[in-house]
PDB file of C-alpha atoms in Angstrom:
ATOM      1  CA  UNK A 287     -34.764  -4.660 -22.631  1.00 46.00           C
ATOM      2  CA  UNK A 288     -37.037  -6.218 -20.000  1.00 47.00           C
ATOM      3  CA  UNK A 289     -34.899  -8.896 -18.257  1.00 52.00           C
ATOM      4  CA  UNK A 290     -32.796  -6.222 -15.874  1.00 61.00           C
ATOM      5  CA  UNK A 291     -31.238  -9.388 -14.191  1.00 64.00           C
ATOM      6  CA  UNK A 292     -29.950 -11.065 -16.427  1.00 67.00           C
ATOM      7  CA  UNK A 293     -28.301  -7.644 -18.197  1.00 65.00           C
ATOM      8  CA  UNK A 294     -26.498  -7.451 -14.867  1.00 65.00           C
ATOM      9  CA  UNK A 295     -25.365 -10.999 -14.726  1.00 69.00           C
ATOM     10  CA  UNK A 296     -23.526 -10.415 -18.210  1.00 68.00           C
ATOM     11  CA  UNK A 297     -21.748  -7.233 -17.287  1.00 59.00           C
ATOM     12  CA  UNK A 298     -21.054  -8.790 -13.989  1.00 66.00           C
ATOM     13  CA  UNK A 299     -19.297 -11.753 -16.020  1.00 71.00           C
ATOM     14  CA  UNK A 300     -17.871  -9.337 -19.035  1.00 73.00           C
ATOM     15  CA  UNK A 301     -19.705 -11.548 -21.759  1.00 85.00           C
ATOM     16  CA  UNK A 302     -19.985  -9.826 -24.611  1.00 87.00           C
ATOM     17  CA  UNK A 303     -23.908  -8.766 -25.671  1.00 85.00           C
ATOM     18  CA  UNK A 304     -25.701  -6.376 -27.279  1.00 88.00           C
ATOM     19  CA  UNK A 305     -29.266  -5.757 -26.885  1.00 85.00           C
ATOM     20  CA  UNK A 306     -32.287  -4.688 -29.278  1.00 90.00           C
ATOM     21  CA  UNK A 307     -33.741  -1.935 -26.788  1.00 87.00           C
ATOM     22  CA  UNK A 308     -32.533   0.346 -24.546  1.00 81.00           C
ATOM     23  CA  UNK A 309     -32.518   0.021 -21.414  1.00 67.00           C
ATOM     24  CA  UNK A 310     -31.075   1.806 -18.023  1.00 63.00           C
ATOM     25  CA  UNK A 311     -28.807   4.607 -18.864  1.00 66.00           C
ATOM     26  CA  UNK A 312     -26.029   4.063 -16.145  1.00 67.00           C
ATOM     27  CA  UNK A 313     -25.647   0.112 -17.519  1.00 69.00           C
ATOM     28  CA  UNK A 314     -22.054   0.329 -20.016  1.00 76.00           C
ATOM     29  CA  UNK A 315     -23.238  -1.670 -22.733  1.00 84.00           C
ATOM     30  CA  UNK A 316     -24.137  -1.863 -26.851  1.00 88.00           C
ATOM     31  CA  UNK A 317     -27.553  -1.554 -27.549  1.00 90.00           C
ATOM     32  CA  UNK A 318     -29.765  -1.280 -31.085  1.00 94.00           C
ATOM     33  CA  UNK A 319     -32.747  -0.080 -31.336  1.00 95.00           C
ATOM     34  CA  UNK A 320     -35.592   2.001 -33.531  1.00 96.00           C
ATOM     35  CA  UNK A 321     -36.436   5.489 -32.828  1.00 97.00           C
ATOM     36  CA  UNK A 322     -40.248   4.888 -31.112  1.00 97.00           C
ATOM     37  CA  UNK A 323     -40.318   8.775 -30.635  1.00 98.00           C
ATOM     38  CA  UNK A 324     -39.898  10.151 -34.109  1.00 98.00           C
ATOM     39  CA  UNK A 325     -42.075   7.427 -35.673  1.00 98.00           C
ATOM     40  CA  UNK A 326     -45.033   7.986 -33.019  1.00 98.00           C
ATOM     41  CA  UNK A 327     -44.251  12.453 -34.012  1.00 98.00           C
ATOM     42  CA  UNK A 328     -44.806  11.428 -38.166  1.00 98.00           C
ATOM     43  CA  UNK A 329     -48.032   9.630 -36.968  1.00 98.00           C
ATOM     44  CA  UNK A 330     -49.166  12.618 -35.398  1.00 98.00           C
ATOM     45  CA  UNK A 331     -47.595  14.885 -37.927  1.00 98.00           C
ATOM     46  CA  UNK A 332     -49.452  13.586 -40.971  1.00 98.00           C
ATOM     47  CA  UNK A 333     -52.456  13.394 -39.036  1.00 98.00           C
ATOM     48  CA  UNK A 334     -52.323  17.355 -38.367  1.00 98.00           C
ATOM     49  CA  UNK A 335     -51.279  17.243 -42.110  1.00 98.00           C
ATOM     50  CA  UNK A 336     -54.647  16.100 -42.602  1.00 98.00           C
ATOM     51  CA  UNK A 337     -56.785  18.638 -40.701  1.00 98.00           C
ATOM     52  CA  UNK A 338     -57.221  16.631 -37.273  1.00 98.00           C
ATOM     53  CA  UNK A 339     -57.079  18.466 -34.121  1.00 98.00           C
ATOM     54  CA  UNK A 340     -58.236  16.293 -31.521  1.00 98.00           C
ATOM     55  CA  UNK A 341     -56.143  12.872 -31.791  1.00 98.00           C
ATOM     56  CA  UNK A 342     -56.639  10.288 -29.427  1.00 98.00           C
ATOM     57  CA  UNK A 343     -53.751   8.283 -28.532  1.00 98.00           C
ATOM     58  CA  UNK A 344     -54.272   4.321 -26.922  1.00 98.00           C
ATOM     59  CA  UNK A 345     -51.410   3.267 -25.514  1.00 98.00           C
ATOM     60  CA  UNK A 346     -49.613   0.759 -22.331  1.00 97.00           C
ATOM     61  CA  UNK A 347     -49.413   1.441 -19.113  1.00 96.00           C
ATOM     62  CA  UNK A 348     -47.532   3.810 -17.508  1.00 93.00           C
ATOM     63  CA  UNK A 349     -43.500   2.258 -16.733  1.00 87.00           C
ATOM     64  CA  UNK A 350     -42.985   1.021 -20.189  1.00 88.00           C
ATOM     65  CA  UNK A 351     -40.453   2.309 -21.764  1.00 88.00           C
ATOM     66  CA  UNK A 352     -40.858   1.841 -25.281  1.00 91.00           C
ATOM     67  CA  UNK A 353     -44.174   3.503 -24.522  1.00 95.00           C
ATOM     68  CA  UNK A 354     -42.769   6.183 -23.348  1.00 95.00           C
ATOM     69  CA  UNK A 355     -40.652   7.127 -26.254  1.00 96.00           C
ATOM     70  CA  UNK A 356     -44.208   7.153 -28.567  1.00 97.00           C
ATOM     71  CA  UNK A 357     -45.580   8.930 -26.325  1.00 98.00           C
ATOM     72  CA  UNK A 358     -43.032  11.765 -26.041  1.00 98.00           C
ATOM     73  CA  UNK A 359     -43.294  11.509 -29.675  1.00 98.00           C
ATOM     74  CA  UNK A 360     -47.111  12.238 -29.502  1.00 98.00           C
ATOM     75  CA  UNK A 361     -47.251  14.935 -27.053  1.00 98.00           C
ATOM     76  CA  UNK A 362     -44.464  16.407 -29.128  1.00 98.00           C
ATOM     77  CA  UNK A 363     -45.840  16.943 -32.326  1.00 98.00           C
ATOM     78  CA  UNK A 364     -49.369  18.234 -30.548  1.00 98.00           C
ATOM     79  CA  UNK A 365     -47.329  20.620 -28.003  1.00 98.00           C
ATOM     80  CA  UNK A 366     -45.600  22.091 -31.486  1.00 98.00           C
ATOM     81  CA  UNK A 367     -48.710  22.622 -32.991  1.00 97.00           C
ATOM     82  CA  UNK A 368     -49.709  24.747 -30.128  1.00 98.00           C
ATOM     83  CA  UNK A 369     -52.718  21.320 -29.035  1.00 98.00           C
ATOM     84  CA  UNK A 370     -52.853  20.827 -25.454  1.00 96.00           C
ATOM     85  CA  UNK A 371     -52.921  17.054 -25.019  1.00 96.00           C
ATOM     86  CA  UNK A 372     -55.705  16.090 -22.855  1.00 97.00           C
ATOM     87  CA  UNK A 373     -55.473  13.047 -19.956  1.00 97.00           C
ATOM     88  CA  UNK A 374     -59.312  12.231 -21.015  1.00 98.00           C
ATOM     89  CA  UNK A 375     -57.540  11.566 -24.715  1.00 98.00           C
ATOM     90  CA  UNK A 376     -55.685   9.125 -23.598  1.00 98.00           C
ATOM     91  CA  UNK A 377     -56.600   5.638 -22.919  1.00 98.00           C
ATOM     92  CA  UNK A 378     -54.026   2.781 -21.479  1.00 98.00           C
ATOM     93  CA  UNK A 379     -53.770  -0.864 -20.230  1.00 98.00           C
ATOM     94  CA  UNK A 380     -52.412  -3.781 -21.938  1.00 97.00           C
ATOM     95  CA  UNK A 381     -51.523  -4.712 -24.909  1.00 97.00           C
ATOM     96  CA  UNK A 382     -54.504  -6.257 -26.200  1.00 98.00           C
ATOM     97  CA  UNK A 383     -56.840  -6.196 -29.115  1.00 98.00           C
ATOM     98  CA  UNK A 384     -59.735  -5.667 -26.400  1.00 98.00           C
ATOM     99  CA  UNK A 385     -58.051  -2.359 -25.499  1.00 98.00           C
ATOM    100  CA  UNK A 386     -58.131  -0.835 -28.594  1.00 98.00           C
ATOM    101  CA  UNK A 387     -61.851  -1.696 -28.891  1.00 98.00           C
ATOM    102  CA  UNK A 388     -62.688  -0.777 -25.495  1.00 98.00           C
ATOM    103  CA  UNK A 389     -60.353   2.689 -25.911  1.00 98.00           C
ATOM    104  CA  UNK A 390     -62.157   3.606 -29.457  1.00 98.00           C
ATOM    105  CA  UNK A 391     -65.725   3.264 -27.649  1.00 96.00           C
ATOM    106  CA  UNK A 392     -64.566   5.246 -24.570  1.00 97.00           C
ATOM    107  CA  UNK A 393     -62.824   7.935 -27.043  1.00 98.00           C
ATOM    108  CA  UNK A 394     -66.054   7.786 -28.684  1.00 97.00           C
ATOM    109  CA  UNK A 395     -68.368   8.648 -25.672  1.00 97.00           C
ATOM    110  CA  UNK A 396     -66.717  12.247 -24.986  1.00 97.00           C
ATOM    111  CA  UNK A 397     -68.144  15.151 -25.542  1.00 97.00           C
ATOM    112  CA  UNK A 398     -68.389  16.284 -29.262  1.00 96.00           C
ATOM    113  CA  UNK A 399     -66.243  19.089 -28.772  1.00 94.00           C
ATOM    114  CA  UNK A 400     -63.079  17.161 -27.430  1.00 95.00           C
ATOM    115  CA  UNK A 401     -63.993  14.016 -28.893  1.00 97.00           C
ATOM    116  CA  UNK A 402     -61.155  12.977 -30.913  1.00 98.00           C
ATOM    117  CA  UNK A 403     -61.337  12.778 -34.755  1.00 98.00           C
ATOM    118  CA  UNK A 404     -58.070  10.534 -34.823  1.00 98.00           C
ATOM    119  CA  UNK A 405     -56.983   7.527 -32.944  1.00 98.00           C
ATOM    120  CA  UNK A 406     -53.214   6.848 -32.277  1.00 98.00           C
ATOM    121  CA  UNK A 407     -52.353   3.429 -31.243  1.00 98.00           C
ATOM    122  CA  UNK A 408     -48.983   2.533 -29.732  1.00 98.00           C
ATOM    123  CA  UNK A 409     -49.661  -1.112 -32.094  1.00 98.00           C
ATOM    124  CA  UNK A 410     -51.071  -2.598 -34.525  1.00 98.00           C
ATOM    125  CA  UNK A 411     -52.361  -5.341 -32.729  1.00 98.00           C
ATOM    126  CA  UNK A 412     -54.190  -2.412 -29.833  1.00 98.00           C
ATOM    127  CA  UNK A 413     -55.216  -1.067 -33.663  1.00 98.00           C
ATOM    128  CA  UNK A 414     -56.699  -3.834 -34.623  1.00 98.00           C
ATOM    129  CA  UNK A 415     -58.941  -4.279 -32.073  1.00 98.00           C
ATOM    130  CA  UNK A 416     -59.538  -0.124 -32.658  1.00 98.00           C
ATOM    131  CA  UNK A 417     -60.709  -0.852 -35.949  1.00 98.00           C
ATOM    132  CA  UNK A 418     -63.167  -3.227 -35.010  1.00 97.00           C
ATOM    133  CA  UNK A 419     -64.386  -1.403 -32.071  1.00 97.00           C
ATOM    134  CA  UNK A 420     -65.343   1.620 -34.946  1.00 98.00           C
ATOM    135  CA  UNK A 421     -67.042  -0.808 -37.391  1.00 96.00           C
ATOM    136  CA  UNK A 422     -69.389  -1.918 -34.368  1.00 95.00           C
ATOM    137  CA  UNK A 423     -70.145   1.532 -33.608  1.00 94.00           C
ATOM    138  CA  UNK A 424     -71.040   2.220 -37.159  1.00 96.00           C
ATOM    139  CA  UNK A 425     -67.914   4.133 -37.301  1.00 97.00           C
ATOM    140  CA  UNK A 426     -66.428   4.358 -40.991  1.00 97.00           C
ATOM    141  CA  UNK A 427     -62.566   4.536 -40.814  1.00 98.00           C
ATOM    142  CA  UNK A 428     -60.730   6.342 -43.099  1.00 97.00           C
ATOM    143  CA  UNK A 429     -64.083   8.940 -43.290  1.00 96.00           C
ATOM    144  CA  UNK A 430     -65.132   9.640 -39.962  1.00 97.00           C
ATOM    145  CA  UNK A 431     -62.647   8.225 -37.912  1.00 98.00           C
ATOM    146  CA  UNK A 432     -59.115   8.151 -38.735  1.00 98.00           C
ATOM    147  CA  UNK A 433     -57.076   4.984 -37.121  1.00 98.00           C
ATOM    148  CA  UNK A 434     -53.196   4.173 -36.759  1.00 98.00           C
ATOM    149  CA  UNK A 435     -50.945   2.052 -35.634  1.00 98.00           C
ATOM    150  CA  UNK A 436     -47.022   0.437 -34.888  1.00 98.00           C
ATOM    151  CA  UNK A 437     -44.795  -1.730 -35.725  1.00 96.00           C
ATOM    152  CA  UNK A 438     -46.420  -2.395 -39.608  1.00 98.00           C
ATOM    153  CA  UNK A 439     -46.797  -6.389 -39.168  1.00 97.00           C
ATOM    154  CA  UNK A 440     -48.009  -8.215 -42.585  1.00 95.00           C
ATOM    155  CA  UNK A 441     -51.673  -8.215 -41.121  1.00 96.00           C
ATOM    156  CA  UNK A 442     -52.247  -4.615 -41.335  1.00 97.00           C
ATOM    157  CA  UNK A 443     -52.232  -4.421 -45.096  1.00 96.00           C
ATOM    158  CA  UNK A 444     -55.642  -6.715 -45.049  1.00 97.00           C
ATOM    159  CA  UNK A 445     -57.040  -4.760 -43.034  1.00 97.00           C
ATOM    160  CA  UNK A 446     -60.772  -3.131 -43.092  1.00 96.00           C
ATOM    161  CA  UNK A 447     -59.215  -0.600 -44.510  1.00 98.00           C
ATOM    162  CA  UNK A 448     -55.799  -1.309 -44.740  1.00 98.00           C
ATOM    163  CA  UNK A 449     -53.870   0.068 -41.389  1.00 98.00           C
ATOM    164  CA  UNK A 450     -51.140   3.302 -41.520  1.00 98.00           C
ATOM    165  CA  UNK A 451     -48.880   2.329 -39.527  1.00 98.00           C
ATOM    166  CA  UNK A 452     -45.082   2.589 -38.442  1.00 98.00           C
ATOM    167  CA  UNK A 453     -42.753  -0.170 -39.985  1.00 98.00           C
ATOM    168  CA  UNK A 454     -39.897  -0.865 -38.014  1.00 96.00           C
ATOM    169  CA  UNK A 455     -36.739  -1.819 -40.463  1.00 96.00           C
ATOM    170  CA  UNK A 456     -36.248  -4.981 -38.146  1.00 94.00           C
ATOM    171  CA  UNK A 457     -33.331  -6.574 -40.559  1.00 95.00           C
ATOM    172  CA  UNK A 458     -31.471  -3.579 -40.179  1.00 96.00           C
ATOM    173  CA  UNK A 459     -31.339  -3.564 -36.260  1.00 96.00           C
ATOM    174  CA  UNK A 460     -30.610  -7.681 -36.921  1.00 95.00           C
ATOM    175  CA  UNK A 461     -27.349  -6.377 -38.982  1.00 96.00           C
ATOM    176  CA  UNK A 462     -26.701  -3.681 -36.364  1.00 94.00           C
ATOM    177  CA  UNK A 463     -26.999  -6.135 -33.393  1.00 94.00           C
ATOM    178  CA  UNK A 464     -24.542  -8.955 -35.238  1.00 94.00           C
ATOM    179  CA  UNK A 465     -22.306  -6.124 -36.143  1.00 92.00           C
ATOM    180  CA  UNK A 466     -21.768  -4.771 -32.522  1.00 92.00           C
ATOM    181  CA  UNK A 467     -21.441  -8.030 -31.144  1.00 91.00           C
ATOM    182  CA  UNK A 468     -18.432  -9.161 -33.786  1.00 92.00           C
ATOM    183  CA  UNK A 469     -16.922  -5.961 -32.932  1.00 89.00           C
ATOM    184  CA  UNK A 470     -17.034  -6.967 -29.322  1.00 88.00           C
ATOM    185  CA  UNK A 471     -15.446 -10.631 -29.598  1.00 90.00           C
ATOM    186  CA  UNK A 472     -12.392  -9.684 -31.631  1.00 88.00           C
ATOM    187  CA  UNK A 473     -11.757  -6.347 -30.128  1.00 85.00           C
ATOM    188  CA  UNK A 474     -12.855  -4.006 -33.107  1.00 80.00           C
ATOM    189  CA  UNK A 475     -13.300  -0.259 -32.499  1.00 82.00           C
ATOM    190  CA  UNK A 476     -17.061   0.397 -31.270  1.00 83.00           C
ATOM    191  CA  UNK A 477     -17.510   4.600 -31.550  1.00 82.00           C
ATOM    192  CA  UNK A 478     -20.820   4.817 -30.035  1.00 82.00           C
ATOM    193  CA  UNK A 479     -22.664   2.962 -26.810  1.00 82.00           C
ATOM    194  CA  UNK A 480     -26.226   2.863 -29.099  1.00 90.00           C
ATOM    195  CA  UNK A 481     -27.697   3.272 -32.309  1.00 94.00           C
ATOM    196  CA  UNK A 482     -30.611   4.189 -32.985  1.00 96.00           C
ATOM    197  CA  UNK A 483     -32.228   3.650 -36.445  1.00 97.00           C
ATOM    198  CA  UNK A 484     -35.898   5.803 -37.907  1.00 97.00           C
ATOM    199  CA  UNK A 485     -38.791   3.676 -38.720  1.00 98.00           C
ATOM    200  CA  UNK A 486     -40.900   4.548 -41.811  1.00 98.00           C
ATOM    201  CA  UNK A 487     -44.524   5.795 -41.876  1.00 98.00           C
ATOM    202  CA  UNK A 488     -46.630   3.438 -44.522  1.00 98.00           C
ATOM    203  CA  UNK A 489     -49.765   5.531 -45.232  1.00 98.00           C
ATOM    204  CA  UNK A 490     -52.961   3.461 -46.012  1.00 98.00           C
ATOM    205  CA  UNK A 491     -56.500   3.987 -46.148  1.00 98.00           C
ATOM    206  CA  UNK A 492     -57.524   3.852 -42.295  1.00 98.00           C
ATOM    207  CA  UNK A 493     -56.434   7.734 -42.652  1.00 98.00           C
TER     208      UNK A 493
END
């Protein structure tokens, strides 16, 4: 939920509304949306699954809050695997295919020892660009270099190679959203203020 304004305006004039995205906690209203946290910790997960200790993680700025939530889910799964996360493994700024070039060759310049083996991207598009920072570098993905992403648009699976990545199951939270808002205009029973639905990890060749 980005527009904070005009949230307020329609509690202010009781319309009904429910939102895809949470948003600030003390606000009384119906929300849907996927669980960013617990798809960014199977990201991480499968990438420990696979032997990597030092996994870089691209992400947005600081304030956003769907950023946040991956990267709680991040820190998460390194913290339980007894990995400190460090700041120098993380990379931010906006969300841009030049970032996740400009992160992979600045991940790429630390020391051997620390430098990651992995590459967590908060999306597919920062991925993208990831990718094709790695190729210029001589950097084979999937081998040397493993690379992820979010959100699992139709792009990814054309990839060089094909993107893992976290597939959000958008026509669910469409169903979720209509079903909430129904409930609202004719004064069904709503039991909870949010839902919040898991996203899938699609495994493909870029790890």
């Amino acid at each position: 939920v980005r527009n904070d304004s005009r949230v307020e305006m329609l509690l202010d004039k009781g319309i009904p509304f429910v939102t895809f995205g949470r948003a600030n906690d003390d606000w009384d209203f119906h929300w849907v949306d996927v669980d960013g946290e617990h798809g960014m910790y199977c990201v991480v997960q499968h990438l420990l699954q696979r032997g990597h200790r030092c996994i870089g993680f691209i992400t947005w700025p600081e304030g956003s809050q769907s950023g946040s939530y991956r990267e709680a889910g991040y820190r998460r799964a390194l913290q339980e695997s007894g990995i400190e996360v460090r700041k120098e493994w993380i990379v931010r700024g906006e969300n841009s295919a030049e970032l996740g070039q400009r992160g992979v060759q600045q991940l790429m310049q630390l020391p051997v020892a620390s430098r990651p083996t992995a590459v967590v991207c908060v999306s597919d598009l920062i991925a993208m660009g990831a990718l094709n920072g790695a190729a210029g570098a001589g950097i084979e993905v999937g081998k040397d270099l493993a690379i992820t992403g979010f959100d699992d648009v139709s792009l990814v699976q054309y990839t060089q190679p094909p993107l893992t990545s976290v597939r959000q199951p958008i026509a669910a939270v469409g169903e979720q959203v209509i079903d909430l808002l129904l409930r609202q205009i004719h004064g069904g029973e709503i039991n909870q203020k949010g839902i919040l639905l898991k996203p899938e990890l699609i495994i493909r060749a870029s790890s």
